[in-house]
PDB file of C-alpha atoms in Angstrom:
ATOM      1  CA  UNK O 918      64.281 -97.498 -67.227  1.00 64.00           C
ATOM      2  CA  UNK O 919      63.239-100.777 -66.054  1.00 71.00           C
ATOM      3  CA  UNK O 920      59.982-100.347 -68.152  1.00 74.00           C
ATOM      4  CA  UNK O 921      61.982-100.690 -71.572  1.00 78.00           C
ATOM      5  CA  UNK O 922      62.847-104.286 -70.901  1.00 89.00           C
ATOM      6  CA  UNK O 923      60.511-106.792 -73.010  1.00 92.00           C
ATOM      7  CA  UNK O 924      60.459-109.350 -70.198  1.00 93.00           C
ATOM      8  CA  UNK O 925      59.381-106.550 -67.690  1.00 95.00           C
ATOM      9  CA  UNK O 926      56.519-104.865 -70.018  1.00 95.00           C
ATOM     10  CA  UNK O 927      55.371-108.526 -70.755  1.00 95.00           C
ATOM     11  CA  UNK O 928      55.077-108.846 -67.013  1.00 96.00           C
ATOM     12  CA  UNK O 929      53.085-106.163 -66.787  1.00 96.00           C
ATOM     13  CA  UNK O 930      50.847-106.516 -69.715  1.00 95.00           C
ATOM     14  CA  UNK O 931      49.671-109.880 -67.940  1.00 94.00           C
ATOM     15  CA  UNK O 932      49.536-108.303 -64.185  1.00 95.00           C
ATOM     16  CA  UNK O 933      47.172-105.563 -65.768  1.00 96.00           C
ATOM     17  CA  UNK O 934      45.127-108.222 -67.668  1.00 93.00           C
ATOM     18  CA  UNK O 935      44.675-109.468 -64.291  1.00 90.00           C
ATOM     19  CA  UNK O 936      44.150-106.566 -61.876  1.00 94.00           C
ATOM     20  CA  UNK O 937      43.133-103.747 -64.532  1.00 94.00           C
ATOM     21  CA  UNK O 938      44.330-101.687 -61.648  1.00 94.00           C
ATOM     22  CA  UNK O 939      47.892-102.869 -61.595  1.00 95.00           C
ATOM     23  CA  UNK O 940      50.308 -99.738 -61.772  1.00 95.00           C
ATOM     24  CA  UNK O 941      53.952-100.466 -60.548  1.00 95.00           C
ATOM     25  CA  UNK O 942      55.341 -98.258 -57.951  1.00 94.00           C
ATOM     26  CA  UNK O 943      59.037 -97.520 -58.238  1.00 93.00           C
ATOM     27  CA  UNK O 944      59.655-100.448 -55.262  1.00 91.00           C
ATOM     28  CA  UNK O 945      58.177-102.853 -57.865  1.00 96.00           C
ATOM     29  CA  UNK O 946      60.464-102.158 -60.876  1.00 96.00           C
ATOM     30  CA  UNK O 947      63.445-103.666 -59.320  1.00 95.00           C
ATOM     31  CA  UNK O 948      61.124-106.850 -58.081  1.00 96.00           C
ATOM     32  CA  UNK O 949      59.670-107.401 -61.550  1.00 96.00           C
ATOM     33  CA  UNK O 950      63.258-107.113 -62.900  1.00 95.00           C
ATOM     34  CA  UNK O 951      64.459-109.715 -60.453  1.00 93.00           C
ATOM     35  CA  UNK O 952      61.352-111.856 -61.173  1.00 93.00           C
ATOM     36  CA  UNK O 953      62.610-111.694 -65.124  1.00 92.00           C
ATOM     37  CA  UNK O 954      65.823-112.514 -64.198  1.00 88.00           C
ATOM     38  CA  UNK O 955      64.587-115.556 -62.074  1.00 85.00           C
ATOM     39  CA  UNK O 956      62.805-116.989 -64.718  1.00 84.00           C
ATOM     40  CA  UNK O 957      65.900-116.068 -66.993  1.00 78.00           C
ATOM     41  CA  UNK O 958      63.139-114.462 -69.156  1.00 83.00           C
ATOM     42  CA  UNK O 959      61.175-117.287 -70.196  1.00 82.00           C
ATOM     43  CA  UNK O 960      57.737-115.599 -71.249  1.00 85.00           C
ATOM     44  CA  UNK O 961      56.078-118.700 -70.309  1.00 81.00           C
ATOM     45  CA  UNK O 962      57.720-118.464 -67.039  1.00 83.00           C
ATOM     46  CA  UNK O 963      57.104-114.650 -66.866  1.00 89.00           C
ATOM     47  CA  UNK O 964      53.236-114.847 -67.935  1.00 87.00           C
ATOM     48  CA  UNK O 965      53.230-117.557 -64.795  1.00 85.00           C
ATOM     49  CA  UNK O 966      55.355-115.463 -62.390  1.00 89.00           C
ATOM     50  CA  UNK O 967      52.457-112.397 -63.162  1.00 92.00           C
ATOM     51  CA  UNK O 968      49.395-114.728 -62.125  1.00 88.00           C
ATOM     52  CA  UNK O 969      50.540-114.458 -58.907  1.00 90.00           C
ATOM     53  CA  UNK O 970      50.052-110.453 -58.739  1.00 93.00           C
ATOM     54  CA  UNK O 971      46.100-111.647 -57.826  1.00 89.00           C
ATOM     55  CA  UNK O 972      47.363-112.072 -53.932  1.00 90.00           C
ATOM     56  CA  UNK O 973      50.569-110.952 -53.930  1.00 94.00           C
ATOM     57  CA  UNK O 974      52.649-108.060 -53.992  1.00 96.00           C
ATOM     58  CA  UNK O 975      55.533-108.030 -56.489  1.00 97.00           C
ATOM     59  CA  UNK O 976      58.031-107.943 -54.163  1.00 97.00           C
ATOM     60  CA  UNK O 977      56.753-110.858 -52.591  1.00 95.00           C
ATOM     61  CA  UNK O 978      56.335-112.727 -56.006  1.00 94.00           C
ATOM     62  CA  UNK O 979      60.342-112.072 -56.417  1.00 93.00           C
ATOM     63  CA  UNK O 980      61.143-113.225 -53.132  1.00 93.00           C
ATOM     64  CA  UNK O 981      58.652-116.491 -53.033  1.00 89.00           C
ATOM     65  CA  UNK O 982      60.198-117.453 -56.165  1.00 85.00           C
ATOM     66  CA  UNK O 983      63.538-116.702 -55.163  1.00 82.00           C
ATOM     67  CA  UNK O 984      63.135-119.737 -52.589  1.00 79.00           C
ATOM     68  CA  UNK O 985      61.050-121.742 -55.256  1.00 74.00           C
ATOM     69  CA  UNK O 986      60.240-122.014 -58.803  1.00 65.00           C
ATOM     70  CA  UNK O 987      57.316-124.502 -57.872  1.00 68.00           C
ATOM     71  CA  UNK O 988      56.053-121.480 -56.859  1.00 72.00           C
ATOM     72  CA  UNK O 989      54.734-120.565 -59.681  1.00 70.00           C
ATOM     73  CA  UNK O 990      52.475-123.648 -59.873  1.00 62.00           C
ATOM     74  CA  UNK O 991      49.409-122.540 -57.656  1.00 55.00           C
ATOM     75  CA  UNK O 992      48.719-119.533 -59.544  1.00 54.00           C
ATOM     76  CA  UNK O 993      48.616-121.477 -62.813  1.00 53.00           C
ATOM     77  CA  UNK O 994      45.193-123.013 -62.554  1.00 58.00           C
ATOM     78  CA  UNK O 995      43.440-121.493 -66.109  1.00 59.00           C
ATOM     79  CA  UNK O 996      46.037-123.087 -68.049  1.00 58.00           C
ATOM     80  CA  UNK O 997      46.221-125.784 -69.960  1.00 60.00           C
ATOM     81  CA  UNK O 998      48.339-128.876 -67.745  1.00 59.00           C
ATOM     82  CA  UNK O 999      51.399-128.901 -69.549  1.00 56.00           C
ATOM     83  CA  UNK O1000      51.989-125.466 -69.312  1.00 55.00           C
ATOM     84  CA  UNK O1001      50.787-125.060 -65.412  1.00 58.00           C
ATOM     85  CA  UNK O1002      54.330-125.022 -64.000  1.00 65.00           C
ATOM     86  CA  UNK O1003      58.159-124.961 -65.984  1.00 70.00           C
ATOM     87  CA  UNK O1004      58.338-128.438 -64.735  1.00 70.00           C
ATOM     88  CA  UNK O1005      55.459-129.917 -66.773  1.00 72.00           C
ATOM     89  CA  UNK O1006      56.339-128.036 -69.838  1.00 72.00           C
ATOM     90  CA  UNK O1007      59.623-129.357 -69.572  1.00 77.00           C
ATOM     91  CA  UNK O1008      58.595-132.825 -68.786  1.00 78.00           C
ATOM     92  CA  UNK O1009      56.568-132.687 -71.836  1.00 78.00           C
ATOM     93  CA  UNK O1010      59.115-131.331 -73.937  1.00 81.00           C
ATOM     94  CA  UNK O1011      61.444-134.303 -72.524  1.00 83.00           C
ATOM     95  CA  UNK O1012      58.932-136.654 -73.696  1.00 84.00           C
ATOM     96  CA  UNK O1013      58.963-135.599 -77.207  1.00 86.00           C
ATOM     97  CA  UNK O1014      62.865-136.154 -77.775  1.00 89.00           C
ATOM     98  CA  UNK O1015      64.563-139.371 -78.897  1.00 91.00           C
ATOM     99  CA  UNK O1016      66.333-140.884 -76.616  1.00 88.00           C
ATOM    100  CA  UNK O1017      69.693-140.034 -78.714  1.00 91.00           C
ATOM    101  CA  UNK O1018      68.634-136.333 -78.141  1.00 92.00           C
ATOM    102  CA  UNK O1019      68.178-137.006 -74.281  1.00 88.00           C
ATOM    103  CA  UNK O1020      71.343-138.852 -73.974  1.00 87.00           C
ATOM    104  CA  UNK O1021      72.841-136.183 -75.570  1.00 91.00           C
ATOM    105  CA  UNK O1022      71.293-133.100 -73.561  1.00 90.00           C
ATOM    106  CA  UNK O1023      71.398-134.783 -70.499  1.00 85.00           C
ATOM    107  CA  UNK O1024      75.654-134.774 -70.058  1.00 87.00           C
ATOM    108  CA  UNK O1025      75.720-131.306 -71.233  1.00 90.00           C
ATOM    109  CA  UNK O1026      74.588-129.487 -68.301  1.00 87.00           C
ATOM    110  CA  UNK O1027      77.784-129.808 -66.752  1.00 85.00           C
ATOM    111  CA  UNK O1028      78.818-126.651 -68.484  1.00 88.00           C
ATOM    112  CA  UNK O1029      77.662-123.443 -66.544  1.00 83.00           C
ATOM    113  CA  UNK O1030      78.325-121.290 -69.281  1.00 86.00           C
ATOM    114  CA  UNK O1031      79.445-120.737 -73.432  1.00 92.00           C
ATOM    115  CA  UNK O1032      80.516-124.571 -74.842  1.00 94.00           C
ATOM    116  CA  UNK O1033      82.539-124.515 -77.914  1.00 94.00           C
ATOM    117  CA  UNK O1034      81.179-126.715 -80.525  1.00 93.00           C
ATOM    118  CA  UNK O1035      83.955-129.626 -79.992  1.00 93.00           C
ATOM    119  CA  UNK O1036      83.397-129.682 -76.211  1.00 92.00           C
ATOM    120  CA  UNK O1037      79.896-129.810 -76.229  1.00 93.00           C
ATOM    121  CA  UNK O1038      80.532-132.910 -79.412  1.00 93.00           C
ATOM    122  CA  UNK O1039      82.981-134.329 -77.301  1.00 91.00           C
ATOM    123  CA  UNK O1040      80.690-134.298 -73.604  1.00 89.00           C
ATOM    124  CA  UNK O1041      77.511-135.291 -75.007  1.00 90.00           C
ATOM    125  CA  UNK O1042      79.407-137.778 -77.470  1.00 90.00           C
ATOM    126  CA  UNK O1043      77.131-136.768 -80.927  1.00 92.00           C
ATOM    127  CA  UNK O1044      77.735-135.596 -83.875  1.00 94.00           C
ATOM    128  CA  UNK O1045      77.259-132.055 -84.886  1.00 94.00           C
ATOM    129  CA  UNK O1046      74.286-132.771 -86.775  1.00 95.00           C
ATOM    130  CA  UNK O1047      72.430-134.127 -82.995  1.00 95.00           C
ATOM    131  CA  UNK O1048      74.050-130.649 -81.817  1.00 95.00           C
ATOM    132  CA  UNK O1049      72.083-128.411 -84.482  1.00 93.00           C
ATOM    133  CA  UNK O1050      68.509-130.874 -83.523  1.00 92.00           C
ATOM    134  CA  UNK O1051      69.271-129.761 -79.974  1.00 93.00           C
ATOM    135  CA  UNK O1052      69.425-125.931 -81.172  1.00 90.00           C
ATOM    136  CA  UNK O1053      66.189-126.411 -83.503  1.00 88.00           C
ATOM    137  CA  UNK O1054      64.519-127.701 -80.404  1.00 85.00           C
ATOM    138  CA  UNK O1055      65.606-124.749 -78.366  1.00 81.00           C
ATOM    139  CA  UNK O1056      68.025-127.357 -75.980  1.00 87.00           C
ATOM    140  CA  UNK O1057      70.958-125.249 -76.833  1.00 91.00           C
ATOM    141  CA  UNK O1058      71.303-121.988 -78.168  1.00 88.00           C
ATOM    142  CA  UNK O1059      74.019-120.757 -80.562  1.00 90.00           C
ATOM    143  CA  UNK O1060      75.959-118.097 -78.800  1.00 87.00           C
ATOM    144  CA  UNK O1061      79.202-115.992 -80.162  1.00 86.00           C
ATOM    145  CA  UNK O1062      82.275-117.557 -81.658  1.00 87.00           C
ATOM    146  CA  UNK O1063      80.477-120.591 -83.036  1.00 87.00           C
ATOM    147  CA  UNK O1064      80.017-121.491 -79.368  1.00 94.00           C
ATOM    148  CA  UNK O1065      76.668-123.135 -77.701  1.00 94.00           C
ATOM    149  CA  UNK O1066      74.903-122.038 -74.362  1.00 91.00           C
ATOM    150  CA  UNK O1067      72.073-123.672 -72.427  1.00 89.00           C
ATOM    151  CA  UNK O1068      69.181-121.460 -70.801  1.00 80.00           C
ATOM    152  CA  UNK O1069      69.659-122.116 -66.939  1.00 75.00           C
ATOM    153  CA  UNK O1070      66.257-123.608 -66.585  1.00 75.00           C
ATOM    154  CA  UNK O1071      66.699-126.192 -69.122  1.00 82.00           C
ATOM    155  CA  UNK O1072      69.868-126.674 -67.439  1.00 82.00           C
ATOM    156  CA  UNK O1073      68.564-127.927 -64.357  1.00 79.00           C
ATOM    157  CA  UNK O1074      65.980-129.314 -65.604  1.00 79.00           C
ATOM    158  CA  UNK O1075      68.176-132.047 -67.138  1.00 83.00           C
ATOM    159  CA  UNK O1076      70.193-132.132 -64.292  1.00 81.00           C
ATOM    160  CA  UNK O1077      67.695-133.412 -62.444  1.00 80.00           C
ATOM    161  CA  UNK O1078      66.383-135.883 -65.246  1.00 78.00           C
ATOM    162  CA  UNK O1079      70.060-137.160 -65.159  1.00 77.00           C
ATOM    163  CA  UNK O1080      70.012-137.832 -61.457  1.00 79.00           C
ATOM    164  CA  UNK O1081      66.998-139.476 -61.784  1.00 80.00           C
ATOM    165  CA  UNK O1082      67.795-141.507 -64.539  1.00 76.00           C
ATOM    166  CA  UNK O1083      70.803-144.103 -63.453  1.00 73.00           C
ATOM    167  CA  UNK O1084      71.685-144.916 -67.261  1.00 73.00           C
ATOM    168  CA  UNK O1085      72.195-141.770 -68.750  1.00 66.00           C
ATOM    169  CA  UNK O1086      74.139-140.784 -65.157  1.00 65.00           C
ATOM    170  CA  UNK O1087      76.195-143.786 -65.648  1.00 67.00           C
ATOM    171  CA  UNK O1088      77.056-142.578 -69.436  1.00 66.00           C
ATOM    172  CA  UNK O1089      77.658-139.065 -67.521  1.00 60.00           C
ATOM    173  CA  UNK O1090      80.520-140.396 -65.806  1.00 59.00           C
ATOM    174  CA  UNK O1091      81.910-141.986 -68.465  1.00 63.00           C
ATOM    175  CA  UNK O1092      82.697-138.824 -70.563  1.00 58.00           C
ATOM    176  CA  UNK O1093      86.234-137.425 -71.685  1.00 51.00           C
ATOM    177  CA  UNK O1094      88.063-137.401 -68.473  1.00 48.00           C
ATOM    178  CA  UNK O1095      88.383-133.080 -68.022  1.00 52.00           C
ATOM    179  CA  UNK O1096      84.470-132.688 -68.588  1.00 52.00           C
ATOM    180  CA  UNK O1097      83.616-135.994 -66.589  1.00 44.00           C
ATOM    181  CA  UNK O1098      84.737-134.836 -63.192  1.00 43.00           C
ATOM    182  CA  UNK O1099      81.696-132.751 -62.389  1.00 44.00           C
ATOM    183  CA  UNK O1100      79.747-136.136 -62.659  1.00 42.00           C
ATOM    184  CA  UNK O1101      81.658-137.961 -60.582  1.00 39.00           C
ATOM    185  CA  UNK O1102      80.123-135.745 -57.065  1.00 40.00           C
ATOM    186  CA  UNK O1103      76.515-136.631 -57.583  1.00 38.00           C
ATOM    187  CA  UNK O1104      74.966-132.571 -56.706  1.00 42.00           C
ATOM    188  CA  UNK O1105      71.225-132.898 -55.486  1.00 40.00           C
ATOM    189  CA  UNK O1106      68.857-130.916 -57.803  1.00 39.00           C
ATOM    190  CA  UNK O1107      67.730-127.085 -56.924  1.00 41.00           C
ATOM    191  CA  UNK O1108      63.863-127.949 -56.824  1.00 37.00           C
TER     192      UNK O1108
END
């Protein structure tokens, strides 16, 4: 059952703190999973996604942010700024890095799924030491056969940051011809 999911019983733990009322029919379990799913089960984005269960059904919720994780931003209002939208915490959390750890993130995102450890070295040109910062800042996360993955969010979210930033795109393009070519056809960012 849908219900056994953390990411869906964390959703509604913060609906019901909310609307005290909130009881999911069987139309919302699929939404709220979908919802998770959208969020790739951030709790931050998940506690964000069930603000919006004040004016909106869940269905609704899945579909608005479906078409938008900005979305999530006018529902936000009793928290603190840097955690009122994924954006802003991620633009804070970009703030905090060194710019070797950005300039190493940044060229990564070209990989849609697992990275084994030389790929990722070799892309991002680092050493493996900059690799395990990016994991201990929860950047990357270590994934099966000593390979790396980046959540989606964080993956777009420095996709964006690269297009935006003409130095680090330039670097980008630079990379070890195979990996580079993704670079080379500037994509325009999903928000």
């Amino acid at each position: 059952p849908p219900e056994s999911f953390a990411g869906v019983r964390l959703f509604v733990q913060q609906a019901r703190r909310l609307r005290r009322d909130f009881q999911p029919e069987t139309a919302d379990w699929p939404a709220i999973a979908r919802i998770c799913q959208l969020v790739d089960g951030l709790p931050l984005g998940i506690e964000m996604a069930a603000t919006a269960i004040r004016r909106h059904a869940c269905p609704d919720i899945a579909a608005h942010l479906a078409e938008n994780l900005g979305f999530l931003s006018h529902f936000a209002r009793n928290m603190p700024p840097r955690h009122r939208n994924l954006r802003a915490v991620f633009d804070y959390s970009w703030q905090l890095l060194t710019d070797a750890e950005r300039a190493a993130v940044a060229p990564l995102t070209i990989f849609r799924g697992p990275m084994s450890r030389e790929s990722a070295r070799q892309v991002a040109q680092t050493s493996p030491d900059m690799l395990a910062a990016l994991v201990d800042k929860s950047l990357l996360s270590l994934a099966e056969n000593d390979h790396f993955t980046m959540h989606a969010l964080v993956r777009q979210f420095a996709a964006e940051t690269l297009a935006a930033t003409p130095d680090l795109a330039q670097s980008a393009r630079q990379r070890p011809g195979r990996y580079s070519a993704p670079f080379r056809q500037p994509q325009a960012p999903h928000f």
